[in-house]
XYZ file of C-alpha atoms in Angstrom:
773
model
C -26.495 -0.123 -10.599
C -26.410 -2.449 -13.607
C -27.299 -6.072 -12.635
C -27.750 -5.296 -8.942
C -31.414 -6.231 -9.462
C -31.202 -8.513 -12.518
C -34.183 -9.578 -14.612
C -33.772 -13.315 -15.082
C -35.246 -14.911 -18.234
C -38.574 -16.687 -18.061
C -37.216 -19.823 -19.754
C -37.574 -23.261 -18.188
C -36.091 -26.718 -18.864
C -38.711 -27.671 -21.462
C -38.068 -24.513 -23.466
C -34.343 -25.102 -23.122
C -34.681 -28.664 -24.452
C -36.621 -27.382 -27.463
C -33.987 -24.703 -28.121
C -31.302 -27.370 -27.954
C -33.080 -29.493 -30.537
C -34.119 -26.663 -32.836
C -30.993 -24.527 -32.767
C -28.249 -27.138 -32.288
C -29.796 -30.406 -33.429
C -28.887 -32.005 -30.116
C -31.022 -34.333 -28.008
C -29.992 -34.562 -24.383
C -31.022 -34.511 -20.772
C -31.527 -30.905 -19.680
C -30.725 -29.971 -16.086
C -31.173 -26.392 -14.803
C -28.212 -24.741 -13.118
C -28.134 -21.575 -11.059
C -27.218 -18.333 -12.766
C -27.010 -14.993 -11.021
C -28.695 -13.038 -13.811
C -29.332 -15.579 -16.598
C -30.723 -19.100 -17.036
C -28.193 -21.875 -17.485
C -28.815 -25.520 -18.367
C -26.547 -28.482 -18.629
C -27.340 -30.643 -21.626
C -26.015 -34.169 -21.087
C -25.561 -36.249 -24.207
C -24.730 -39.984 -23.880
C -21.139 -40.693 -24.962
C -20.295 -37.011 -25.350
C -19.138 -34.216 -23.016
C -22.398 -32.387 -23.581
C -22.950 -28.646 -23.537
C -23.962 -25.679 -21.411
C -26.891 -23.678 -22.728
C -27.193 -20.117 -21.510
C -30.142 -17.754 -21.975
C -28.982 -14.274 -21.043
C -30.935 -11.659 -19.175
C -32.643 -9.156 -21.427
C -30.426 -6.516 -19.765
C -27.236 -8.123 -21.041
C -25.772 -6.116 -23.891
C -25.326 -7.884 -27.205
C -21.838 -6.412 -27.504
C -20.792 -7.977 -24.207
C -22.069 -11.420 -25.250
C -20.300 -11.151 -28.611
C -17.123 -10.092 -26.833
C -17.352 -13.139 -24.566
C -17.493 -15.383 -27.617
C -14.518 -13.591 -29.144
C -12.550 -13.958 -25.915
C -13.154 -17.717 -25.754
C -12.144 -18.107 -29.384
C -9.030 -16.009 -28.722
C -7.987 -18.278 -25.837
C -8.579 -21.350 -28.012
C -6.329 -19.858 -30.688
C -3.504 -18.612 -28.417
C -3.390 -21.544 -25.987
C -5.222 -24.524 -27.568
C -4.211 -26.896 -24.753
C -5.760 -24.757 -22.034
C -9.243 -25.958 -21.150
C -11.986 -23.353 -21.305
C -15.509 -23.686 -22.720
C -15.582 -23.517 -26.517
C -18.443 -21.618 -28.183
C -20.682 -24.016 -30.165
C -22.143 -22.908 -33.485
C -25.855 -23.242 -34.115
C -27.270 -24.882 -37.199
C -26.954 -21.657 -39.187
C -23.333 -21.208 -38.112
C -23.979 -18.339 -35.714
C -22.804 -18.535 -32.130
C -25.482 -16.209 -30.720
C -29.178 -15.970 -31.565
C -32.343 -14.354 -30.248
C -34.985 -16.163 -28.169
C -38.240 -15.001 -26.597
C -39.173 -15.898 -23.042
C -42.582 -16.887 -21.761
C -43.144 -13.295 -20.671
C -42.361 -11.941 -24.145
C -38.953 -10.602 -23.188
C -36.210 -10.962 -25.780
C -32.957 -12.679 -24.810
C -29.730 -13.909 -26.371
C -28.844 -17.591 -26.562
C -25.334 -19.079 -26.445
C -24.083 -22.618 -25.984
C -20.575 -23.666 -24.999
C -18.911 -27.013 -24.522
C -19.257 -28.684 -21.128
C -16.011 -28.951 -19.144
C -16.112 -32.209 -17.145
C -14.884 -32.421 -13.575
C -15.802 -31.141 -10.125
C -15.816 -27.480 -9.222
C -12.997 -26.606 -6.857
C -15.498 -25.452 -4.234
C -16.726 -29.046 -3.835
C -13.314 -30.506 -3.048
C -10.866 -29.846 -0.238
C -8.479 -27.377 -1.918
C -5.079 -28.350 -0.551
C -2.087 -26.027 -1.100
C -0.881 -27.896 -4.201
C -4.286 -27.577 -5.859
C -4.564 -23.900 -4.937
C -1.073 -23.349 -6.306
C -2.124 -24.930 -9.578
C -5.230 -22.756 -9.479
C -2.967 -19.694 -9.347
C -0.821 -21.007 -12.209
C -3.925 -21.693 -14.300
C -5.335 -18.221 -13.728
C -2.037 -16.648 -14.759
C -1.912 -18.900 -17.823
C -5.402 -17.775 -18.772
C -4.305 -14.181 -18.354
C -1.385 -14.786 -20.688
C -3.725 -16.302 -23.255
C -5.984 -13.235 -23.041
C -3.064 -10.816 -23.122
C -3.486 -9.733 -26.737
C -7.282 -9.510 -26.654
C -9.405 -6.401 -26.194
C -13.092 -5.585 -26.551
C -14.630 -2.194 -25.696
C -17.663 -3.923 -24.149
C -15.496 -5.062 -21.247
C -14.498 -1.499 -20.472
C -17.981 -0.378 -19.400
C -19.115 -0.267 -15.722
C -19.949 -3.692 -14.341
C -21.364 -4.726 -10.960
C -18.668 -7.278 -10.075
C -15.804 -4.950 -10.946
C -14.082 -4.226 -7.630
C -13.737 -0.598 -8.666
C -17.511 -0.290 -8.113
C -17.152 -0.972 -4.375
C -17.194 2.715 -3.329
C -20.485 3.250 -5.174
C -22.051 0.231 -3.443
C -21.028 1.467 0.001
C -24.280 3.426 0.210
C -25.962 0.094 1.016
C -23.799 -0.530 4.099
C -26.722 0.442 6.315
C -28.271 -2.954 5.529
C -25.463 -4.742 7.358
C -25.240 -5.647 11.009
C -23.077 -3.149 12.952
C -19.859 -5.193 13.111
C -19.991 -6.099 9.419
C -20.873 -2.512 8.535
C -17.778 -1.216 10.318
C -15.534 -3.793 8.659
C -16.893 -3.214 5.161
C -16.966 0.571 5.451
C -13.374 0.699 6.658
C -12.204 -1.676 3.928
C -13.913 0.181 1.081
C -12.874 3.624 2.275
C -9.274 2.471 2.658
C -9.365 0.868 -0.793
C -10.762 4.059 -2.331
C -8.112 6.223 -0.728
C -4.995 4.048 -0.765
C -5.263 1.640 -3.678
C -7.933 2.635 -6.208
C -6.055 5.739 -7.487
C -2.986 3.627 -8.287
C -4.726 0.787 -10.130
C -4.384 2.628 -13.432
C -0.614 2.307 -13.078
C -0.644 -1.495 -12.807
C -0.534 -3.993 -15.671
C -4.033 -4.309 -17.087
C -5.874 -6.233 -19.786
C -9.104 -8.207 -20.231
C -9.365 -10.463 -17.171
C -11.635 -13.342 -16.125
C -12.533 -11.619 -12.841
C -14.363 -14.592 -11.297
C -12.006 -17.566 -10.873
C -13.570 -18.608 -7.583
C -15.032 -21.807 -6.083
C -17.754 -22.256 -8.744
C -15.708 -21.551 -11.854
C -12.513 -23.581 -11.504
C -12.747 -27.239 -12.532
C -10.601 -29.922 -10.933
C -9.149 -32.602 -13.180
C -11.088 -35.836 -12.477
C -8.026 -37.944 -13.272
C -5.631 -35.792 -11.209
C -7.401 -34.344 -8.161
C -4.440 -32.095 -7.345
C -4.583 -30.310 -10.700
C -6.914 -27.806 -12.293
C -8.623 -29.062 -15.452
C -9.895 -25.716 -16.680
C -11.685 -22.457 -15.943
C -15.303 -21.791 -16.886
C -17.943 -19.015 -16.813
C -16.542 -15.990 -18.607
C -19.584 -13.838 -17.886
C -17.860 -11.416 -15.497
C -14.939 -10.365 -17.672
C -13.764 -6.749 -17.465
C -10.754 -4.746 -18.470
C -8.809 -4.555 -15.223
C -5.480 -5.108 -13.565
C -3.849 -8.504 -13.219
C -3.823 -7.896 -9.469
C -7.596 -7.489 -9.615
C -7.945 -10.875 -11.316
C -5.774 -12.587 -8.712
C -7.447 -10.795 -5.799
C -10.892 -11.916 -6.962
C -9.699 -15.516 -6.823
C -8.073 -15.017 -3.422
C -11.108 -13.309 -1.957
C -13.620 -15.861 -3.214
C -11.458 -18.846 -2.284
C -10.684 -17.446 1.173
C -14.365 -17.502 2.155
C -14.871 -20.579 4.273
C -11.240 -21.637 3.922
C -9.514 -23.265 6.881
C -6.701 -20.723 6.654
C -7.192 -17.596 4.520
C -3.508 -16.693 4.614
C -2.453 -20.175 3.540
C -4.937 -19.928 0.669
C -3.503 -16.549 -0.302
C 0.090 -17.783 -0.242
C -0.676 -20.806 -2.407
C -2.576 -18.805 -5.035
C 0.062 -16.050 -5.168
C 2.908 -18.567 -5.397
C 1.270 -20.409 -8.280
C 0.323 -17.245 -10.132
C 3.835 -15.851 -9.798
C 5.358 -19.046 -11.188
C 3.525 -18.452 -14.478
C 3.486 -14.649 -14.491
C 5.925 -13.018 -12.066
C 4.155 -10.396 -10.026
C 5.356 -6.817 -9.764
C 5.864 -4.933 -6.528
C 2.842 -2.676 -6.960
C 0.569 -5.615 -7.718
C 1.488 -7.474 -4.552
C 1.247 -4.315 -2.461
C -2.306 -3.741 -3.743
C -3.566 -7.271 -3.030
C -4.776 -6.829 0.549
C -6.983 -3.850 -0.237
C -8.217 -5.491 -3.459
C -9.152 -8.703 -1.641
C -11.017 -6.814 1.067
C -12.827 -4.718 -1.534
C -13.783 -7.859 -3.465
C -15.223 -9.436 -0.323
C -17.043 -6.166 0.353
C -18.783 -6.530 -3.020
C -20.057 -9.962 -1.990
C -21.330 -8.676 1.337
C -22.984 -5.526 -0.016
C -24.608 -7.121 -3.070
C -25.879 -10.019 -0.998
C -27.279 -7.692 1.676
C -29.140 -5.618 -0.891
C -30.658 -8.655 -2.571
C -31.581 -10.201 0.755
C -33.472 -7.055 1.662
C -35.021 -6.441 -1.759
C -35.963 -10.032 -2.660
C -36.020 -12.159 0.478
C -37.862 -15.074 -1.151
C -35.739 -15.385 -4.290
C -33.192 -18.148 -4.627
C -29.775 -16.586 -4.494
C -26.554 -18.462 -3.997
C -24.766 -15.280 -2.944
C -26.857 -14.596 0.176
C -25.570 -17.538 2.232
C -22.040 -16.254 1.626
C -22.739 -12.845 3.134
C -21.895 -13.778 6.701
C -18.967 -15.970 5.663
C -17.497 -13.183 3.529
C -17.846 -10.650 6.338
C -16.230 -13.109 8.758
C -13.340 -13.647 6.341
C -12.838 -9.888 6.087
C -12.680 -9.640 9.878
C -10.098 -12.435 10.031
C -7.942 -10.747 7.408
C -8.215 -7.463 9.303
C -7.102 -9.240 12.445
C -4.097 -10.700 10.609
C -3.319 -7.215 9.308
C -2.219 -5.749 6.019
C 1.469 -5.937 6.922
C 1.379 -9.650 7.703
C -0.754 -10.413 4.643
C 1.539 -8.414 2.352
C 4.720 -9.861 3.831
C 3.346 -13.368 3.236
C 2.276 -12.463 -0.309
C 5.687 -10.970 -1.041
C 7.421 -14.156 0.078
C 5.058 -16.246 -2.027
C 5.693 -14.013 -5.042
C 9.453 -14.278 -4.593
C 9.848 -10.578 -3.765
C 12.313 -9.418 -1.104
C 10.896 -8.744 2.320
C 10.320 -5.083 3.096
C 11.212 -5.619 6.727
C 13.875 -8.283 6.450
C 15.303 -7.324 9.851
C 13.498 -7.089 13.139
C 13.841 -3.334 13.452
C 15.674 -0.242 12.343
C 17.917 -0.662 15.379
C 18.878 -4.185 14.386
C 19.776 -3.037 10.900
C 21.703 -0.093 12.311
C 23.757 -2.376 14.551
C 24.565 -4.663 11.631
C 25.572 -1.679 9.533
C 27.876 -0.354 12.235
C 29.469 -3.768 12.665
C 30.063 -4.329 8.966
C 30.547 -0.778 7.628
C 31.938 1.126 10.604
C 30.344 3.570 13.015
C 31.439 6.820 11.439
C 29.317 6.826 8.280
C 26.659 9.533 8.529
C 22.921 8.816 8.367
C 20.045 11.197 7.805
C 17.426 11.680 10.518
C 16.978 10.296 14.001
C 15.864 7.556 13.944
C 17.271 6.845 10.476
C 15.014 5.929 7.593
C 14.962 2.310 6.409
C 14.030 2.817 2.758
C 12.976 -0.041 0.521
C 11.467 1.455 -2.630
C 11.356 4.565 -4.784
C 9.075 5.753 -7.570
C 9.106 9.177 -9.202
C 9.292 11.750 -6.398
C 8.331 9.185 -3.758
C 10.327 7.029 -1.368
C 8.842 4.264 0.775
C 10.146 2.892 4.047
C 9.946 -0.642 5.419
C 6.622 0.070 7.137
C 5.025 1.084 3.847
C 4.975 4.826 4.565
C 5.657 7.093 1.590
C 7.789 10.237 1.652
C 7.924 13.074 -0.852
C 11.597 13.222 -1.808
C 12.719 16.827 -2.055
C 16.342 16.102 -1.269
C 17.836 13.696 -3.789
C 19.243 14.951 -7.070
C 20.716 11.538 -7.899
C 17.465 10.131 -9.399
C 17.382 13.125 -11.732
C 14.299 12.075 -13.719
C 12.660 10.332 -10.762
C 13.300 7.208 -8.747
C 13.226 4.032 -10.843
C 11.964 5.761 -13.986
C 10.638 2.899 -16.147
C 12.317 4.177 -19.317
C 15.707 4.277 -17.627
C 15.180 0.943 -15.877
C 14.195 -0.695 -19.163
C 17.226 0.755 -20.971
C 19.588 -0.541 -18.286
C 18.013 -3.999 -18.242
C 17.933 -4.260 -22.020
C 21.584 -3.303 -22.445
C 22.752 -5.397 -19.491
C 21.202 -8.419 -21.157
C 23.096 -7.698 -24.385
C 26.628 -6.400 -23.745
C 28.606 -4.526 -21.106
C 32.272 -3.839 -21.742
C 34.727 -0.947 -21.926
C 35.726 1.746 -24.376
C 38.802 -0.073 -25.632
C 36.359 -1.878 -27.855
C 34.357 -0.170 -30.544
C 30.616 0.098 -29.864
C 27.897 2.595 -30.547
C 26.520 3.437 -27.107
C 29.492 5.525 -25.934
C 29.794 7.332 -29.280
C 26.070 8.090 -29.402
C 26.105 9.435 -25.864
C 29.258 11.506 -26.422
C 27.720 13.083 -29.519
C 24.507 13.834 -27.678
C 26.306 15.443 -24.718
C 28.553 17.514 -26.990
C 25.461 18.770 -28.816
C 24.246 20.395 -25.592
C 27.351 22.599 -25.407
C 27.805 26.046 -27.002
C 29.358 26.323 -30.434
C 32.856 24.880 -30.415
C 34.813 21.682 -30.733
C 33.931 19.482 -27.740
C 34.871 15.929 -26.812
C 33.845 13.652 -23.941
C 35.841 11.544 -21.502
C 33.859 9.054 -19.435
C 34.365 8.025 -15.815
C 32.069 6.699 -13.078
C 31.206 9.666 -10.867
C 31.340 13.411 -10.439
C 34.349 13.091 -8.145
C 36.282 11.227 -10.826
C 35.181 13.723 -13.460
C 36.477 16.647 -11.386
C 39.686 14.758 -10.650
C 40.254 14.136 -14.355
C 39.385 17.733 -15.292
C 41.924 18.982 -12.737
C 44.608 16.704 -14.203
C 43.790 17.981 -17.689
C 43.932 21.615 -16.530
C 47.388 21.160 -14.987
C 48.666 19.390 -18.087
C 47.300 22.031 -20.469
C 48.383 25.127 -18.532
C 51.597 23.859 -17.003
C 50.462 25.402 -13.719
C 49.550 23.721 -10.421
C 47.417 26.223 -8.492
C 43.691 25.792 -7.988
C 40.857 28.135 -6.994
C 37.403 27.314 -5.663
C 34.805 28.885 -3.382
C 35.172 28.760 0.372
C 33.147 25.874 1.845
C 32.887 24.294 -1.633
C 32.519 20.594 -2.305
C 33.786 18.883 -5.445
C 34.431 15.253 -4.562
C 36.024 12.520 -2.469
C 39.309 11.822 -4.260
C 42.670 12.889 -2.870
C 43.022 15.513 -5.597
C 39.532 16.889 -4.840
C 40.022 17.163 -1.073
C 41.649 20.625 -1.433
C 38.706 21.648 -3.647
C 36.254 20.520 -0.956
C 36.824 22.627 2.161
C 33.304 21.879 3.378
C 34.271 18.210 3.816
C 37.823 18.783 5.097
C 37.041 18.620 8.808
C 40.711 18.596 9.707
C 41.434 21.779 7.782
C 44.516 20.290 6.167
C 47.195 22.468 4.572
C 47.002 22.658 0.785
C 49.584 25.215 -0.366
C 48.496 25.040 -4.002
C 44.841 25.965 -3.233
C 43.087 29.282 -2.688
C 39.450 29.859 -1.716
C 37.240 32.788 -2.729
C 34.801 34.302 -0.227
C 31.218 33.425 -1.115
C 29.258 36.289 -2.714
C 26.575 35.975 -0.031
C 24.303 38.974 -0.343
C 22.313 38.015 2.752
C 25.039 37.808 5.403
C 28.349 38.436 3.565
C 30.664 41.427 3.639
C 28.720 43.004 0.771
C 24.919 42.781 0.893
C 22.253 42.632 -1.807
C 21.591 46.047 -3.328
C 24.910 47.597 -2.352
C 26.794 49.298 -5.199
C 29.329 47.278 -7.205
C 28.206 44.050 -5.521
C 29.719 41.729 -8.145
C 32.952 43.664 -8.625
C 33.676 43.961 -4.904
C 33.384 40.196 -4.400
C 35.242 39.405 -7.633
C 38.151 41.558 -6.518
C 39.148 38.718 -4.195
C 40.147 36.750 -7.297
C 42.970 39.216 -7.960
C 44.335 38.583 -4.488
C 44.304 34.767 -4.694
C 45.660 34.732 -8.247
C 48.560 36.938 -7.187
C 49.119 34.735 -4.131
C 49.390 31.628 -6.303
C 51.842 33.384 -8.593
C 53.955 34.508 -5.663
C 53.999 30.953 -4.292
C 55.220 29.612 -7.616
C 52.094 27.589 -8.450
C 50.353 29.849 -10.918
C 46.663 29.402 -11.692
C 45.709 26.199 -13.462
C 41.935 26.273 -12.947
C 38.962 27.793 -11.184
C 36.284 25.180 -10.330
C 32.731 26.345 -9.626
C 29.370 24.794 -8.773
C 26.874 27.108 -10.459
C 24.271 26.632 -7.712
C 26.716 27.754 -4.975
C 24.987 24.951 -3.078
C 27.315 24.363 -0.142
C 27.634 28.128 0.305
C 23.891 28.234 0.967
C 22.212 28.063 -2.477
C 23.205 31.625 -3.315
C 21.676 33.825 -5.985
C 24.721 35.376 -7.659
C 24.633 37.998 -10.419
C 26.149 36.885 -13.746
C 28.655 39.728 -13.587
C 30.393 38.113 -10.634
C 31.055 34.814 -12.398
C 31.981 36.562 -15.637
C 34.459 38.791 -13.816
C 36.155 35.951 -11.899
C 36.409 33.759 -15.023
C 37.949 36.654 -16.974
C 40.570 37.188 -14.258
C 41.424 33.483 -14.142
C 41.827 33.272 -17.900
C 43.958 36.394 -17.926
C 46.246 34.589 -15.490
C 46.506 31.600 -17.849
C 44.022 29.368 -16.022
C 40.960 27.443 -17.151
C 37.349 27.512 -15.977
C 35.901 24.138 -14.903
C 32.116 24.177 -14.467
C 31.147 21.464 -11.985
C 27.589 20.692 -13.150
C 26.821 17.794 -10.824
C 24.349 19.996 -8.948
C 23.351 22.584 -11.558
C 23.474 20.637 -14.805
C 20.879 18.806 -16.821
C 18.333 21.586 -16.468
C 18.032 21.852 -12.700
C 18.207 25.649 -12.698
C 15.113 25.672 -14.868
C 16.134 27.642 -17.942
C 19.223 26.158 -19.567
C 20.582 22.644 -19.933
C 23.782 23.658 -18.141
C 23.935 25.832 -15.032
C 26.857 27.942 -16.260
C 24.641 29.273 -19.048
C 22.730 31.292 -16.434
C 25.852 33.441 -16.029
C 26.565 33.945 -19.715
C 29.955 32.214 -19.572
C 31.425 29.370 -21.618
C 33.625 27.002 -19.618
C 36.722 25.229 -20.813
C 35.505 21.995 -19.269
C 32.209 20.764 -17.850
C 31.939 17.897 -15.378
C 28.852 15.839 -14.616
C 28.129 12.877 -12.368
C 25.161 11.407 -10.528
C 22.239 13.001 -12.406
C 23.568 11.735 -15.748
C 22.691 8.078 -15.125
C 19.756 8.628 -12.757
C 21.823 6.937 -10.072
C 23.642 4.515 -12.342
C 27.410 5.178 -12.018
C 28.173 7.554 -14.849
C 30.385 10.631 -14.983
C 31.856 12.660 -17.792
C 34.196 15.510 -18.634
C 33.127 17.533 -21.658
C 36.208 19.470 -22.693
C 37.521 21.588 -25.515
C 39.239 19.195 -27.905
C 42.624 20.902 -27.695
C 42.671 20.459 -23.900
C 41.893 16.754 -24.013
C 44.264 16.027 -26.888
C 47.051 17.870 -25.093
C 46.416 15.737 -22.020
C 46.338 12.446 -23.950
C 49.637 13.269 -25.609
C 51.288 13.327 -22.184
C 49.200 10.978 -20.006
C 47.677 7.553 -20.470
C 43.989 7.677 -19.625
C 41.624 4.729 -19.326
C 38.661 3.935 -17.105
C 37.569 0.295 -17.116
C 33.948 1.103 -16.368
C 33.790 4.686 -17.605
C 31.608 4.808 -20.705
C 30.521 1.171 -20.489
C 27.506 0.147 -22.546
C 25.019 -0.034 -19.692
C 25.968 3.315 -18.178
C 25.722 5.000 -21.570
C 22.320 3.392 -22.157
C 21.201 4.833 -18.826
C 22.572 8.238 -19.815
C 20.778 8.204 -23.146
C 17.534 7.205 -21.424
C 17.854 10.115 -18.979
C 18.201 12.548 -21.876
C 15.171 10.938 -23.540
C 13.042 11.462 -20.449
C 14.217 15.056 -20.044
C 13.140 15.829 -23.585
C 9.932 13.809 -23.672
C 8.670 15.065 -20.318
C 9.899 18.661 -20.788
C 11.704 18.560 -17.476
C 13.759 21.737 -17.909
C 10.563 23.722 -18.418
C 9.009 21.903 -15.482
C 11.988 22.785 -13.269
C 11.547 26.448 -14.133
C 7.779 26.568 -13.687
C 7.495 24.316 -10.644
C 10.577 25.877 -9.071
C 9.123 29.366 -9.477
C 5.904 28.270 -7.798
C 7.825 26.585 -4.993
C 9.965 29.649 -4.388
C 6.926 31.926 -4.425
C 5.157 29.737 -1.876
C 8.196 29.702 0.395
C 8.573 33.466 0.060
C 4.974 33.877 1.238
C 5.867 31.857 4.327
C 8.644 34.360 5.080
C 5.941 36.958 5.643
C 4.297 34.663 8.162
C 7.226 33.122 10.046
C 10.009 35.294 11.488
C 12.326 32.296 11.506
C 12.727 32.585 7.720
C 15.463 35.065 6.951
C 15.852 34.566 3.217
C 14.523 32.432 0.332
C 16.732 32.015 -2.723
C 17.657 29.723 -5.580
C 16.842 28.914 -9.172
C 14.626 26.220 -10.648
C 14.465 23.100 -8.511
C 17.345 24.096 -6.251
C 16.010 26.330 -3.497
C 17.412 27.360 -0.128
C 15.570 28.748 2.893
C 17.840 30.389 5.464
C 16.547 30.220 9.029
C 17.571 32.812 11.622
C 16.486 33.391 15.216
C 16.990 37.142 14.865
C 16.507 38.833 11.495
C 18.380 41.962 12.515
C 21.406 40.125 13.897
C 21.106 37.296 11.324
C 21.685 34.768 14.098
C 21.853 31.316 12.448
C 19.052 28.992 13.605
C 21.085 25.772 13.331
C 19.232 23.837 16.042
C 15.866 24.894 14.645
C 16.949 23.854 11.155
C 17.771 20.359 12.359
C 14.411 20.193 14.141
C 12.585 21.276 10.993
C 14.182 18.445 9.032
C 12.789 15.918 11.518
C 9.370 17.584 11.637
C 9.183 17.586 7.837
C 10.092 13.908 7.865
C 7.199 13.299 10.292
C 4.919 14.963 7.735
C 6.238 12.770 4.929
C 8.535 15.292 3.218
C 12.304 14.815 2.984
C 14.571 17.869 2.665
C 18.186 18.588 3.634
C 20.294 21.299 5.212
C 23.270 23.241 3.927
C 25.568 26.188 4.552
C 28.525 27.030 6.758
C 26.264 27.374 9.802
C 23.976 24.459 8.945
C 20.950 26.767 9.001
C 19.743 26.590 5.419
C 16.970 24.252 4.340
C 17.997 22.641 1.052
C 15.189 21.665 -1.328
C 16.612 19.823 -4.333
C 14.121 17.209 -5.558
C 14.081 14.974 -8.620
C 13.192 16.940 -11.734
C 9.743 15.327 -11.913
C 8.483 17.319 -8.911
C 5.185 18.887 -10.017
C 3.260 21.938 -8.740
C 1.004 19.815 -6.536
C 4.083 18.354 -4.867
C 5.569 21.816 -4.386
C 2.339 22.917 -2.682
C 2.671 20.014 -0.290
C 6.219 21.087 0.593
C 5.055 24.611 1.365
C 2.108 23.387 3.442
C 4.292 21.003 5.427
C 6.925 23.658 6.109
C 4.210 26.073 7.209
C 2.972 23.511 9.740
C 6.494 22.756 10.986
C 7.423 26.400 11.488
C 4.134 27.027 13.254
C 4.930 24.174 15.607
C 8.360 25.655 16.351
């Protein structure tokens, strides 16, 4: 590996003094300093700061040396007050020149200004000094932020990402150190290395340890500057900070105290992100592993050569063992506090939090799983609990384009910092979003009314339907769910546990081809189920209500994620319209491409609704709901009813909505829902041939149901087994839900960013769970 066995220049103090005179015109006292792979000399000049002369190893690439010069000049230009060595021009104006060693090898020569003061490793680094060290490192990172050089993107020995390659030398270590280092590097390679590419990255110093941080002689508690830019790489900010923590922790009285001080100072200058802090423990251990492995190799290969790293081998290994003993959780919790991030486990246990919830929010609110999940973070298709365990989220349709999508988060933050008010003022966000939503509808004259949720949207659509038709009767599917408002309770028989009387409502039997009155493949399937609409329409007429509207969730989710032929929906809608009613398509579940072919779910049935309602997916969890209605319906309503929602259509919600549409387009999420959903369904169908518990697999796109039965002939619902599967899937890190009248249908309804590899994991996990049952 490059520089593991460096060739150091054959240049001594006398040659260095001559180079100083000839190339720089400077007379001074030359003192050799240690360099890992080069020769370094301090040149003291009376009455002046002096200079550092460096003769690079013949292995050092010219491009890397030139890039180092450019980096130092960049820092001087972007932050002139920050103290770093300044490149010194030679007599001909060049910063770098060629020299020949006593052995005939050719090297590069560079001189930089001397930074006075003591190195931090020679003083007792108290917390205040370490905190300033962290601030200074972050300040340097900010100064380097706009700089890039390709030479710093090539493999380099002291880049922590090289640790897995160096692990082949672990056999040189004593057994206890070998176990510690091997475990640390393997954990780093598996848990943290793959995610480094997703963290903030730039050119970093990568070596702000005991030998390269200078303490201000006039103010011992402050850092004067940072020196030695020879180990720069393009890497994450967390990598830069972890290198400082790891190197400073060696020999420290308290490694955790050192960590806290450095993190606190760094975060004061550059606030740290969640992922950066979470990666620190593994990065620090991997950095210390580099020290141990490189030192062990050099000790074995060149036992007589002076090497300042070798004495640190045992100390670094001991520090790793101490950090292991403290544990990743304790280290990370301390780092999070120092960085000003909320604690992941702010309460003693899930039980404590549960008791507080019951005391403050009541005991009746439902929770998923037993014991319940204490979630603290989400990203894409992943959720993370307070212990740091990640779960593949195949349940939540609220984060439609993925948990905490950065484009949506940025849009919300940007707009929240600018303006957030209501639609009684004129502003562009609501108009832009209304135009964009209307453009997704079929040809016609469509307008948008904004509210805060799907429940409110359905409530408003129902009010508009009654006003437009002059009728008061409603129709929905049996066991449907359409919201939590008083008006939506009759439309939500699945949530009406008391079975209250609602004379103005009628429910249609679900066209369930698996266990309904008419089965898949039987003649006139659609027409026989649709005939029920004639009965309920006539009943509403006889009761004096008439038919105002038929409300439908295109996924038939609460009925068990049914696959329904288009003819059924077309037939029912035609009957409702013939009776003077309207068709309201509730798209909270099916809309925004979830069914994998069309933007709206109703399009799968070849029908055009009179109104479309949308809620939670629209804002990716930000409160946003809308009714998209034919203009004549909305205008008729406004002529008779005052309508205003204080928060409906506010600037921030509309910015979130626009961002969701951006992501859907840019990441081709409708196509992904179709392709990934087809693969998921195919994989689940294969399991049905292996596990008798699976009675049926059905659904469209990324909304799939798996019906479990204990007897395929009798279709006996496997409700208890379904509940057990949910918990077993949770144990395997996959979150799904259940649905249906009998509670025996596995509901898989993930964020739209679920990819084929995630779908494969769902199938594998379910296979294992069913095998266990």
